[in-house]
């Protein structure tokens, strides 16, 4: 597909190189939608970016570039505005032809990255031996959406569920389980382990002798002690089964083969410690092997004084494995922002150790906290941790009640399917649509609303378009797209937004911020409803106009479907 916006960007790069004497690589077109329709369809801010390196005023550069841009057949008008913007009005025929071409393109205009990379994506990563809770939601949902987007852009994504199965808490739990004679055959499942973990934590806090034995049990586990390994294996198997049931229900693309726990790196830790010490990157301090980082008060502890290894060593072993053994050149970690200091330290150590070469990017995708309506971390009414399965059950229950209240003419099975899609989609979208770096308030009423920037609104928009085709007895799958008429401003506004789908997906690739795609899809739905209110589709004045508007509607539906699927949200043909 010859993408219209990519054609404009390529022309601008070549023109800037010719007129301004720069290389095409130096040129960032910064093409985006115009803020207001009277300014045109699109805005190029590339002259602004070139002004400083060239030592010239941006408006002067924009004036120099305007004639060459105006020569493009795809542009009806090019104006210089403000301090140096180029406002572009698309030629109606070019825009009208771009939409059926986008609809016929299997990628719907999502163009591949210029330089595809091999990406290791570390997300979800709960500590095992406990039920997943609301705190595990953000990493899981954000990581899943990011992985889908990266693959859509042509990157090779290696998912890694780096679960905590090896740390201090396991020594505490193992010691308690061995003391109480626990066996996996006793039954009780993950809920039983949850209770036992809480009991172990109380003992660890109150009994110094138990706490000391728990620390020794960690060392025994890491050293291969048979008794510790046997009990540990049983509780890990139960925990993994629970975790994978939750992933399956959420529709998250994490499978058993993506499991790469902390224990995987156990045999590599001694080598990591030895190599760091030999290279002078880590030194002995107060009996522990520590890597000091400039500007940081506390070092990264690689090996503790008792000989045990902390997660600093494991994370360094993981960097080494992912960059060198797996050959990745982009390592992405979707982890709570409160771990920022730890990531900055072990990234620094990995660089100095030479385990992440200059061409390997290390990226911490931090995120904020889920809050209750009191603006405090989301808890149960009793102040306890909110189980993730309870959240998902409640979401489906509320969505089902909303469907019943609206008197939907559906069977029980179909109503349940709608409730699952809407409820789970609402929870996921509420998370993804917020800027990930910020905290957000978990609000059932808001996330399940049929109005505003919510999953139900977007799902309804898609279902509404499918209903247009059913009502008109038009074969949705077999409808042949035609060039789109743009006589009404609402048609043009919708069309201009549709052709920017590829740019919206590319922006998530670059920023690792899924809310950018959510904002695009919400604005798409808003523009579609404006179009639908102003422009009759099935009762258009002519068959040609009817076909044009059906093409516009179908492209909107397909982009909504594809965009939501990149967010891990399932669409519905009926609601």
XYZ file of C-alpha atoms in Angstrom:
575
model
C 0.000 0.000 0.000
C 1.297 3.458 -0.913
C 0.392 5.200 2.341
C -0.629 8.817 1.785
C 0.961 10.158 4.959
C 4.190 8.250 4.423
C 4.318 9.695 0.885
C 4.032 13.223 2.314
C 6.710 12.542 4.930
C 9.090 11.054 2.332
C 8.597 14.062 0.060
C 9.313 16.458 2.936
C 12.532 14.615 3.844
C 13.784 14.646 0.256
C 12.785 18.294 -0.185
C 14.526 19.398 3.021
C 17.674 17.564 1.957
C 17.587 19.286 -1.431
C 16.657 22.809 -0.310
C 18.390 23.027 3.065
C 21.401 20.825 2.456
C 20.714 18.411 5.299
C 20.630 14.633 5.142
C 17.273 12.855 5.066
C 18.207 11.177 8.380
C 18.383 14.607 10.049
C 14.799 15.411 9.067
C 11.875 14.643 11.360
C 8.704 15.748 9.519
C 6.626 15.817 12.715
C 3.434 15.315 10.752
C 0.258 15.427 12.811
C -3.413 16.316 12.613
C -4.303 19.991 12.569
C -5.738 21.301 15.800
C -8.642 22.955 13.950
C -10.258 22.210 10.602
C -9.847 25.782 9.335
C -6.074 25.304 9.510
C -6.227 22.390 7.068
C -6.074 18.650 7.523
C -2.501 18.161 8.685
C 0.394 20.096 10.157
C 4.119 19.670 9.469
C 6.394 20.901 12.251
C 9.633 19.687 10.650
C 10.968 23.204 10.029
C 10.730 23.910 13.751
C 12.955 20.923 14.507
C 15.563 21.949 11.902
C 15.832 25.585 12.953
C 18.208 25.175 15.886
C 20.779 22.868 14.223
C 20.789 25.079 11.117
C 20.924 28.316 13.114
C 17.976 29.839 11.250
C 14.460 30.999 12.068
C 11.887 28.237 11.650
C 9.500 30.443 9.662
C 12.275 31.239 7.202
C 12.837 27.507 6.678
C 9.113 26.857 6.337
C 8.840 29.575 3.673
C 11.718 27.976 1.768
C 10.038 24.560 1.878
C 6.463 25.637 1.108
C 6.789 25.852 -2.735
C 8.216 22.336 -2.976
C 5.474 20.923 -0.756
C 2.811 22.741 -2.791
C 3.997 20.874 -5.904
C 2.669 17.587 -4.482
C -0.408 16.399 -6.366
C -1.758 14.963 -3.121
C -1.981 18.437 -1.543
C -4.582 21.043 -2.471
C -3.107 23.807 -0.311
C 0.039 24.511 1.717
C 0.279 27.496 4.078
C 2.962 28.751 6.446
C 1.552 29.598 9.859
C 2.720 30.726 13.275
C 6.427 30.564 14.018
C 7.050 28.056 11.227
C 4.324 25.443 10.794
C 3.258 24.136 7.407
C -0.505 23.624 7.271
C -1.564 21.053 4.676
C -4.952 20.562 3.025
C -5.243 17.216 1.292
C -6.544 17.015 -2.267
C -10.040 15.491 -2.016
C -9.410 12.836 -4.669
C -6.200 11.670 -2.992
C -7.888 11.414 0.401
C -10.963 9.704 -1.045
C -8.783 7.105 -2.792
C -6.617 6.501 0.279
C -9.462 4.971 2.264
C -10.450 2.053 0.016
C -6.731 1.385 -0.403
C -6.358 1.273 3.389
C -9.350 -1.058 3.671
C -7.885 -3.435 1.082
C -4.531 -3.445 2.870
C -4.268 -6.430 5.219
C -2.371 -4.209 7.690
C -4.994 -1.405 7.529
C -2.213 1.130 7.135
C -0.084 -0.086 10.046
C 3.283 0.153 8.357
C 6.297 -1.892 9.525
C 9.144 -0.255 11.415
C 12.013 0.930 9.227
C 14.493 -1.037 11.336
C 12.752 -4.003 13.027
C 14.369 -5.096 16.267
C 14.454 -8.165 18.463
C 12.681 -7.178 21.653
C 12.638 -9.027 24.953
C 9.505 -7.903 26.758
C 9.424 -8.555 30.499
C 5.948 -8.155 31.975
C 3.357 -9.571 34.407
C 6.053 -11.234 36.541
C 4.098 -11.828 39.779
C 5.716 -13.362 42.838
C 4.488 -16.925 43.131
C 2.991 -18.741 46.117
C 0.331 -16.019 46.436
C -2.866 -15.265 44.568
C -2.612 -12.606 41.888
C -4.053 -9.332 43.143
C -5.035 -5.957 41.712
C -1.401 -4.837 41.863
C -0.531 -7.372 39.151
C -3.053 -5.961 36.678
C -1.132 -3.024 35.240
C 2.082 -4.822 34.295
C 0.077 -7.665 32.746
C -2.287 -5.483 30.705
C 0.261 -2.864 29.654
C 2.827 -5.488 28.689
C 0.303 -7.449 26.637
C -0.762 -4.371 24.656
C 2.825 -3.272 24.078
C 3.759 -6.747 22.835
C 0.869 -6.802 20.373
C 1.773 -3.357 19.027
C 5.456 -4.212 18.643
C 4.583 -7.355 16.685
C 2.163 -5.392 14.487
C 5.101 -3.132 13.624
C 7.206 -6.109 12.553
C 9.467 -6.461 15.580
C 10.421 -9.938 16.812
C 9.039 -10.071 20.365
C 10.294 -12.555 22.948
C 7.903 -12.509 25.910
C 9.372 -13.219 29.318
C 7.285 -13.822 32.418
C 10.069 -13.294 34.947
C 8.162 -14.603 37.955
C 9.574 -14.317 41.436
C 10.061 -17.885 42.631
C 13.426 -17.728 44.317
C 13.729 -14.854 46.772
C 13.715 -14.318 50.522
C 9.949 -14.813 50.819
C 10.372 -18.412 49.630
C 12.760 -19.213 52.441
C 10.163 -17.873 54.861
C 7.323 -19.844 53.273
C 9.322 -23.049 52.836
C 10.414 -23.017 56.454
C 6.805 -22.648 57.561
C 5.544 -25.356 55.188
C 8.212 -27.816 56.300
C 7.479 -27.021 59.961
C 3.770 -27.658 59.472
C 4.237 -30.746 57.293
C 2.394 -29.226 54.342
C 1.927 -31.285 51.197
C 0.429 -30.367 47.831
C -1.777 -33.441 48.252
C -3.522 -31.769 51.179
C -5.655 -29.780 48.734
C -6.748 -26.195 49.200
C -5.023 -24.859 46.112
C -3.807 -21.307 45.774
C -6.163 -19.980 48.471
C -4.543 -22.388 50.945
C -1.076 -21.149 49.953
C -2.247 -17.568 50.383
C -3.244 -18.283 53.985
C -0.010 -20.162 54.677
C 2.018 -17.270 53.286
C 0.282 -14.845 55.658
C 0.979 -17.199 58.578
C 4.642 -17.439 57.566
C 4.938 -13.647 57.335
C 3.566 -13.230 60.869
C 6.086 -15.769 62.192
C 8.924 -14.083 60.341
C 8.020 -10.701 61.819
C 7.589 -11.986 65.378
C 10.141 -14.808 65.779
C 13.839 -13.963 65.283
C 14.843 -17.628 65.376
C 12.329 -18.464 62.642
C 13.514 -15.489 60.562
C 17.110 -16.711 60.816
C 16.130 -20.252 59.778
C 14.119 -18.803 56.888
C 17.179 -16.970 55.569
C 19.223 -20.151 55.824
C 16.483 -22.010 53.977
C 16.890 -19.592 51.027
C 20.579 -20.436 50.826
C 19.745 -24.162 51.034
C 17.169 -23.808 48.256
C 19.617 -21.974 46.013
C 22.281 -24.571 46.809
C 20.069 -27.482 45.708
C 18.903 -28.916 49.061
C 16.626 -31.871 48.174
C 13.966 -31.293 50.848
C 13.672 -27.582 50.085
C 13.527 -28.224 46.341
C 10.753 -30.829 46.661
C 8.396 -28.586 48.654
C 9.322 -25.568 46.542
C 8.479 -27.421 43.320
C 5.014 -28.350 44.604
C 4.039 -24.835 45.584
C 5.445 -23.385 42.343
C 3.389 -25.786 40.234
C 0.198 -24.767 42.056
C 1.024 -21.067 41.714
C 1.792 -21.288 38.013
C -1.472 -23.110 37.315
C -3.402 -20.303 39.076
C -1.489 -17.579 37.250
C -2.073 -19.129 33.841
C -5.815 -19.464 34.496
C -5.944 -15.717 35.146
C -3.950 -14.945 31.995
C -6.212 -17.165 29.921
C -9.329 -15.438 31.177
C -7.853 -12.009 30.484
C -6.888 -13.061 26.969
C -3.282 -12.142 27.660
C -0.691 -13.527 25.257
C 1.476 -15.136 27.929
C 1.814 -18.893 27.723
C 3.711 -21.500 29.681
C 6.589 -21.309 27.217
C 7.107 -17.650 28.134
C 7.746 -18.529 31.774
C 11.343 -17.709 32.654
C 11.485 -17.468 36.455
C 14.227 -16.177 38.699
C 15.273 -19.776 39.386
C 16.215 -20.160 35.706
C 19.231 -17.956 36.380
C 20.412 -19.718 39.539
C 23.299 -21.539 37.852
C 24.474 -18.276 36.285
C 24.636 -16.151 39.436
C 28.061 -17.229 40.651
C 29.498 -16.427 37.223
C 27.827 -13.022 37.218
C 29.277 -12.229 40.642
C 32.740 -13.491 39.712
C 32.883 -11.587 36.433
C 31.718 -8.351 38.039
C 34.339 -8.656 40.770
C 37.103 -9.524 38.295
C 36.213 -6.512 36.157
C 36.210 -4.205 39.168
C 32.564 -3.301 38.630
C 31.646 -4.848 42.009
C 33.642 -4.931 45.247
C 33.323 -6.498 48.699
C 31.751 -4.140 51.232
C 30.753 -5.250 54.747
C 30.980 -8.868 53.603
C 28.641 -8.396 50.617
C 29.540 -8.034 46.947
C 28.286 -4.622 45.907
C 28.244 -2.598 42.702
C 28.379 1.096 43.509
C 26.703 3.510 41.130
C 27.757 7.135 40.858
C 25.287 9.500 42.459
C 23.498 6.757 44.421
C 23.687 6.453 48.177
C 23.081 2.719 48.251
C 24.866 0.175 46.035
C 23.339 -2.656 44.036
C 23.881 -5.772 46.162
C 24.980 -8.669 43.958
C 25.750 -11.252 46.645
C 24.695 -10.922 50.265
C 26.986 -11.482 53.213
C 25.465 -14.905 53.900
C 26.297 -16.069 50.382
C 22.782 -15.765 49.015
C 21.986 -13.850 45.857
C 19.376 -11.106 45.679
C 17.294 -10.034 42.719
C 20.030 -7.587 41.693
C 22.185 -10.528 40.637
C 19.241 -12.223 38.953
C 18.358 -9.106 36.980
C 21.958 -8.730 35.823
C 22.044 -12.388 34.773
C 18.824 -11.792 32.855
C 20.265 -8.787 30.984
C 23.298 -10.841 30.023
C 21.165 -13.776 28.864
C 18.692 -11.654 26.911
C 21.252 -9.483 25.156
C 23.923 -12.114 24.513
C 22.198 -15.510 24.413
C 18.886 -14.393 22.903
C 20.493 -11.688 20.768
C 17.952 -8.987 21.627
C 18.751 -5.349 20.945
C 15.836 -3.858 22.889
C 15.074 -4.951 26.450
C 11.780 -3.647 27.810
C 10.694 -4.044 31.437
C 7.075 -3.268 32.358
C 7.430 -2.764 36.090
C 6.005 -0.440 38.765
C 7.558 3.068 38.769
C 8.552 2.586 42.405
C 11.332 0.319 41.108
C 12.878 3.155 39.100
C 15.993 3.436 41.274
C 16.679 -0.299 41.058
C 16.363 -0.301 37.268
C 18.626 2.682 36.823
C 21.272 1.012 39.001
C 21.286 -2.402 37.371
C 21.101 -0.853 33.878
C 24.209 1.161 34.767
C 26.026 -1.920 36.082
C 25.066 -3.990 33.024
C 26.460 -1.266 30.744
C 29.745 -1.036 32.649
C 30.082 -4.805 32.667
C 29.711 -4.806 28.872
C 26.688 -7.099 28.915
C 24.453 -4.594 27.135
C 26.345 -3.136 24.202
C 25.792 0.422 23.018
C 23.262 -0.698 20.403
C 21.112 -2.488 23.005
C 18.438 -0.257 24.523
C 17.376 -0.869 28.117
C 13.934 0.564 28.851
C 11.994 0.634 32.087
C 8.295 1.078 31.312
C 7.192 2.420 34.656
C 3.583 2.833 35.727
C 1.599 4.338 38.586
C -0.672 2.858 41.218
C -4.346 1.869 41.032
C -6.224 3.953 43.598
C -9.605 3.653 45.260
C -12.095 6.518 45.284
C -10.377 7.789 48.447
C -7.222 8.345 46.345
C -5.357 5.725 48.321
C -4.061 2.370 47.005
C -7.065 0.228 46.080
C -7.994 -2.104 48.964
C -10.952 -4.164 50.134
C -13.373 -2.579 52.599
C -11.499 -4.406 55.346
C -8.214 -2.929 54.139
C -6.923 -6.143 52.586
C -5.482 -6.877 49.164
C -8.024 -7.073 46.341
C -7.801 -10.419 44.539
C -7.590 -10.088 40.767
C -10.079 -12.908 40.186
C -12.604 -11.050 42.350
C -12.142 -7.914 40.244
C -12.745 -9.825 37.014
C -15.803 -11.603 38.416
C -17.278 -8.307 39.577
C -16.634 -6.682 36.197
C -18.489 -9.438 34.353
C -21.321 -9.397 36.902
C -21.831 -5.629 36.568
C -21.657 -5.750 32.767
C -24.255 -8.518 32.757
C -26.571 -6.525 35.019
C -26.229 -3.515 32.712
C -27.183 -5.688 29.724
C -30.270 -6.953 31.540
C -31.258 -3.418 32.552
C -31.206 -2.353 28.908
C -33.503 -5.241 28.020
C -31.210 -6.665 25.363
C -32.930 -9.254 23.186
C -30.289 -11.934 23.566
C -30.155 -15.499 24.820
C -28.600 -16.331 28.162
C -25.427 -17.659 26.539
C -25.047 -14.624 24.280
C -25.736 -12.261 27.174
C -23.017 -13.979 29.202
C -20.580 -13.670 26.295
C -21.387 -9.966 26.015
C -20.903 -9.549 29.751
C -17.483 -11.248 29.589
C -16.292 -9.134 26.643
C -17.631 -5.840 27.992
C -16.659 -6.425 31.618
C -13.118 -7.598 30.996
C -12.648 -5.068 28.190
C -13.779 -2.282 30.519
C -11.222 -3.207 33.178
C -8.409 -3.437 30.645
C -9.312 -0.256 28.778
C -9.675 1.759 31.980
C -6.056 0.921 32.709
C -4.681 1.336 29.192
C -6.456 4.618 28.447
C -4.690 6.375 31.318
C -1.179 7.724 30.917
C 0.693 4.759 32.382
C 3.095 6.874 34.431
C 0.204 8.317 36.446
C -1.913 6.818 39.205
C -5.574 6.310 38.349
C -8.779 5.811 40.307
C -10.558 2.476 39.898
C -14.186 3.525 39.340
C -16.743 0.913 38.266
C -19.321 3.458 37.086
C -16.856 5.318 34.915
C -15.207 2.293 33.300
C -18.546 0.634 32.455
C -20.212 3.791 31.133
C -21.567 3.735 27.575
C -20.407 7.318 27.107
C -16.957 8.829 27.172
C -13.535 7.293 26.651
C -14.466 3.766 27.756
C -14.396 0.264 26.332
C -18.217 -0.020 26.277
C -18.431 3.137 24.135
C -15.892 1.803 21.634
C -17.421 -1.672 21.600
C -20.851 -0.138 21.019
C -19.463 1.967 18.159
C -18.138 -1.135 16.424
C -21.368 -3.085 17.015
C -23.420 -0.158 15.732
C -21.577 -0.203 12.405
C -22.084 -3.938 12.061
C -25.804 -3.387 12.711
C -25.945 -0.865 9.827
C -24.830 -3.592 7.431
C -27.308 -6.103 8.881
C -30.162 -3.610 8.698
C -29.337 -2.762 5.080
C -28.870 -6.460 4.251
C -25.379 -5.664 3.016
C -22.793 -8.449 3.068
C -20.188 -6.946 5.401
C -17.336 -9.269 4.463
C -18.100 -9.100 0.744
C -18.668 -5.353 0.478
C -16.291 -3.938 -2.163
C -14.827 -0.572 -1.102
C -15.066 2.454 -3.387
C -13.456 5.894 -3.457
C -14.978 7.980 -0.674
C -16.956 11.165 -1.261
C -15.921 14.009 1.045
C -18.578 16.625 0.416
C -19.670 16.856 4.044
C -17.178 18.174 6.642
C -18.000 15.213 8.897
C -16.965 12.793 6.132
C -13.697 14.610 5.648
C -12.937 14.798 9.376
C -13.536 11.060 9.733
C -11.485 10.244 6.651
C -8.498 12.347 7.743
C -8.517 10.624 11.115
C -8.778 7.130 9.629
C -5.642 7.482 7.522
C -3.656 8.319 10.679
C -4.122 4.847 12.184
C -0.624 3.744 11.195
C 0.907 6.819 12.831
C -1.058 6.157 16.030
C 0.289 2.606 16.251
C 3.820 3.785 15.436
C 3.626 6.307 18.279
C 3.004 3.469 20.749
C 6.003 1.593 19.336
C 8.198 4.628 19.981
C 6.790 5.713 23.349
C 5.519 2.404 24.794
C 2.427 4.355 25.891
C -0.769 2.485 24.942
C -2.989 5.414 25.970
C -1.980 7.105 22.697
C -3.786 4.375 20.749
C -6.760 4.560 23.134
C -7.056 8.299 22.521
C -6.916 7.727 18.768
C -9.680 5.101 18.897
C -11.882 7.246 21.120
C -11.559 10.206 18.767
C -12.318 7.865 15.855
C -15.546 6.729 17.530
C -16.536 10.335 18.271
C -15.945 11.357 14.655
C -17.888 8.359 13.394
C -20.944 9.244 15.472
C -20.816 12.834 14.210
C -20.632 11.504 10.657
C -23.496 9.059 11.264
C -25.731 11.787 12.672
C -25.101 14.142 9.741
C -24.723 11.757 6.820
C -27.393 9.083 6.123
C -25.734 5.850 5.120
C -28.448 3.411 4.069
C -30.763 6.254 2.958
C -28.128 8.235 1.075
C -29.406 10.258 -1.909
C -27.766 7.971 -4.459
C -26.364 4.472 -4.635
C -22.893 5.896 -5.316
C -23.059 7.970 -2.118
C -24.451 4.967 -0.222
C -21.475 2.843 -1.309
C -19.086 5.633 -0.384
C -20.509 5.935 3.105
C -20.620 2.170 3.578
C -16.908 2.130 2.714
C -16.241 4.846 5.278
C -18.287 2.981 7.894
C -16.613 -0.360 7.196
C -13.119 1.138 7.384
C -14.048 2.703 10.718
C -15.255 -0.676 12.007
C -12.139 -2.466 10.816
C -9.827 0.101 12.404
C -11.781 -0.071 15.663
C -11.593 -3.863 15.579
C -7.874 -3.893 14.807
C -7.053 -1.152 17.288
C -8.952 -2.840 20.110
C -7.332 -6.177 19.296
C -3.922 -4.494 19.675
C -5.066 -3.524 23.162
C -6.130 -7.111 23.860
C -9.856 -6.284 23.817
C -12.385 -8.490 22.034
C -15.073 -6.835 19.901
C -18.718 -7.874 19.546
C -20.952 -7.800 16.486
C -24.017 -7.234 18.692
C -24.482 -5.430 21.991
